[in-house]
Short mmCIF file of C-alpha atoms in Angstrom, two decimals:
data_model
loop_
_atom_site.label_atom_id
_atom_site.label_comp_id
_atom_site.label_asym_id
_atom_site.label_seq_id
_atom_site.Cartn_x
_atom_site.Cartn_y
_atom_site.Cartn_z
CA UNK A 1 0.00 0.00 0.00
CA UNK A 2 1.79 3.16 -1.19
CA UNK A 3 0.40 5.39 1.56
CA UNK A 4 1.98 3.12 4.20
CA UNK A 5 5.30 2.87 2.33
CA UNK A 6 5.50 6.64 1.81
CA UNK A 7 4.72 7.37 5.46
CA UNK A 8 7.34 4.86 6.63
CA UNK A 9 9.99 6.27 4.26
CA UNK A 10 9.56 9.74 5.83
CA UNK A 11 10.91 8.26 9.08
CA UNK A 12 13.56 6.01 7.46
CA UNK A 13 11.46 2.93 8.20
CA UNK A 14 10.50 -0.03 6.04
CA UNK A 15 7.12 -1.76 6.22
CA UNK A 16 7.89 -5.49 6.19
CA UNK A 17 4.37 -6.80 6.36
CA UNK A 18 0.88 -5.32 6.20
CA UNK A 19 -2.20 -7.38 6.96
CA UNK A 20 -5.86 -6.40 7.16
CA UNK A 21 -7.86 -9.14 8.83
CA UNK A 22 -11.17 -9.63 10.59
CA UNK A 23 -10.92 -11.33 13.97
CA UNK A 24 -13.84 -11.93 16.32
CA UNK A 25 -15.96 -9.44 14.39
CA UNK A 26 -13.35 -6.64 14.46
CA UNK A 27 -11.04 -5.47 11.67
CA UNK A 28 -7.31 -5.14 12.39
CA UNK A 29 -4.74 -3.39 10.22
CA UNK A 30 -1.33 -4.65 11.35
CA UNK A 31 1.89 -3.09 10.13
CA UNK A 32 5.31 -4.53 11.00
CA UNK A 33 8.11 -2.02 10.51
CA UNK A 34 11.89 -2.25 10.39
CA UNK A 35 14.63 0.35 10.73
CA UNK A 36 17.96 -0.21 8.97
CA UNK A 37 19.86 1.92 11.51
CA UNK A 38 18.31 1.22 14.94
CA UNK A 39 16.00 -1.20 16.72
CA UNK A 40 12.36 -0.19 16.19
CA UNK A 41 11.10 1.69 19.23
CA UNK A 42 7.87 3.14 20.59
CA UNK A 43 8.51 6.51 18.88
CA UNK A 44 8.83 4.82 15.47
CA UNK A 45 5.47 3.09 15.95
CA UNK A 46 3.89 6.33 17.11
CA UNK A 47 5.22 8.24 14.06
CA UNK A 48 3.66 5.70 11.71
CA UNK A 49 0.38 5.61 13.64
CA UNK A 50 0.02 9.40 13.67
CA UNK A 51 1.24 9.79 10.11
CA UNK A 52 -1.32 7.31 8.81
CA UNK A 53 -4.29 8.05 11.05
CA UNK A 54 -6.26 10.56 8.98
CA UNK A 55 -5.16 9.13 5.65
CA UNK A 56 -6.35 5.64 6.51
CA UNK A 57 -9.60 6.93 7.97
CA UNK A 58 -10.39 8.42 4.55
CA UNK A 59 -9.52 5.16 2.76
CA UNK A 60 -11.21 2.73 5.15
CA UNK A 61 -14.88 3.67 5.63
CA UNK A 62 -15.55 1.49 8.69
CA UNK A 63 -14.15 0.94 12.20
CA UNK A 64 -10.79 -0.84 12.42
CA UNK A 65 -7.88 -1.13 14.84
CA UNK A 66 -4.40 -0.06 13.77
CA UNK A 67 -1.44 -1.95 15.24
CA UNK A 68 2.11 -0.89 14.39
CA UNK A 69 5.03 -2.91 15.77
CA UNK A 70 8.54 -4.20 15.21
CA UNK A 71 9.09 -7.51 13.43
CA UNK A 72 10.11 -9.20 16.68
CA UNK A 73 13.29 -10.95 17.72
CA UNK A 74 12.38 -14.28 16.15
CA UNK A 75 10.36 -13.18 13.13
CA UNK A 76 9.87 -15.73 10.38
CA UNK A 77 11.14 -14.21 7.15
CA UNK A 78 8.27 -14.38 4.69
CA UNK A 79 9.49 -12.68 1.54
CA UNK A 80 12.54 -12.33 -0.65
CA UNK A 81 12.50 -8.62 0.30
CA UNK A 82 13.17 -9.65 3.90
CA UNK A 83 16.10 -11.87 2.88
CA UNK A 84 17.72 -8.76 1.41
CA UNK A 85 16.81 -6.47 4.33
CA UNK A 86 18.13 -8.85 6.99
CA UNK A 87 21.42 -9.63 5.24
CA UNK A 88 24.11 -9.76 7.93
CA UNK A 89 21.73 -10.98 10.64
CA UNK A 90 21.75 -14.29 12.44
CA UNK A 91 18.99 -16.72 11.49
CA UNK A 92 17.73 -20.19 12.28
CA UNK A 93 17.12 -22.18 9.11
CA UNK A 94 15.05 -25.32 8.64
CA UNK A 95 15.63 -27.13 5.36
CA UNK A 96 13.76 -29.97 3.70
CA UNK A 97 16.96 -31.84 2.77
CA UNK A 98 20.32 -31.45 4.59
CA UNK A 99 22.74 -28.98 2.98
CA UNK A 100 25.43 -31.63 3.39
CA UNK A 101 25.21 -35.32 4.27
CA UNK A 102 25.07 -35.74 8.03
CA UNK A 103 24.33 -32.06 8.69
CA UNK A 104 21.13 -31.31 10.63
CA UNK A 105 18.01 -29.97 8.91
CA UNK A 106 17.77 -27.14 11.47
CA UNK A 107 20.78 -24.94 12.14
CA UNK A 108 21.93 -21.43 13.07
CA UNK A 109 23.73 -19.29 10.52
CA UNK A 110 24.51 -15.77 9.43
CA UNK A 111 22.62 -14.61 6.35
CA UNK A 112 25.35 -13.50 3.95
CA UNK A 113 23.47 -12.84 0.72
CA UNK A 114 20.39 -13.56 -1.34
CA UNK A 115 19.98 -14.06 -5.05
CA UNK A 116 16.78 -15.29 -6.75
CA UNK A 117 18.66 -17.90 -8.78
CA UNK A 118 21.04 -19.59 -6.35
CA UNK A 119 19.09 -18.74 -3.17
CA UNK A 120 20.36 -17.90 0.30
CA UNK A 121 24.07 -17.75 1.00
CA UNK A 122 24.75 -18.49 4.67
CA UNK A 123 27.67 -19.04 7.03
CA UNK A 124 26.89 -21.76 9.57
CA UNK A 125 27.43 -20.85 13.19
CA UNK A 126 28.94 -24.17 14.30
CA UNK A 127 31.19 -25.24 11.40
CA UNK A 128 31.80 -21.78 9.87
CA UNK A 129 31.13 -23.23 6.42
CA UNK A 130 29.40 -21.29 3.66
CA UNK A 131 26.44 -22.81 1.87
CA UNK A 132 24.07 -21.58 -0.81
CA UNK A 133 20.61 -22.98 -0.19
CA UNK A 134 18.08 -23.20 -3.01
CA UNK A 135 14.77 -21.56 -2.05
CA UNK A 136 12.92 -24.80 -2.88
CA UNK A 137 14.88 -26.52 -0.10
CA UNK A 138 13.97 -23.98 2.58
CA UNK A 139 11.21 -24.88 5.01
CA UNK A 140 11.60 -21.73 7.16
CA UNK A 141 14.01 -18.94 8.09
CA UNK A 142 13.66 -17.10 11.40
CA UNK A 143 15.59 -14.18 12.79
CA UNK A 144 17.79 -15.17 15.68
CA UNK A 145 19.38 -11.80 16.48
CA UNK A 146 17.64 -8.67 15.20
CA UNK A 147 20.32 -6.42 16.72
CA UNK A 148 23.12 -7.85 14.59
CA UNK A 149 24.70 -5.20 12.36
CA UNK A 150 23.19 -4.93 8.92
CA UNK A 151 25.91 -5.20 6.30
CA UNK A 152 23.95 -3.86 3.30
#
């Protein structure tokens, strides 16, 4: 939604995920934001909430609840955009098939790079070996340390 992206950009923030869902008869607009230069804080969420308030009220003609928050310390990465944004961060990866014979299907690593063709390039935490994992082999990727420096 461009209005959300434009508002976030004014504060050097990136909307990672936007969902608009009905739960128990109430509508919720949830926005998860990320900052490339600091951990998301209460002020960041407040800036987005205030910046969007009137604009969204004009676009959404019924009652809804707006929730703005950080992605969380153990967020599951859901898009290729997030693989790029969280380059340099520590992750926990679950794969369908081991990356090497005898290696576990769940392991900790540092996300080194992402490319649509080859997939995720990672450095394992325990063996310090680099692997490129095809996206088809990835079951899930979760952040394991959101405060790690971003090396973009």
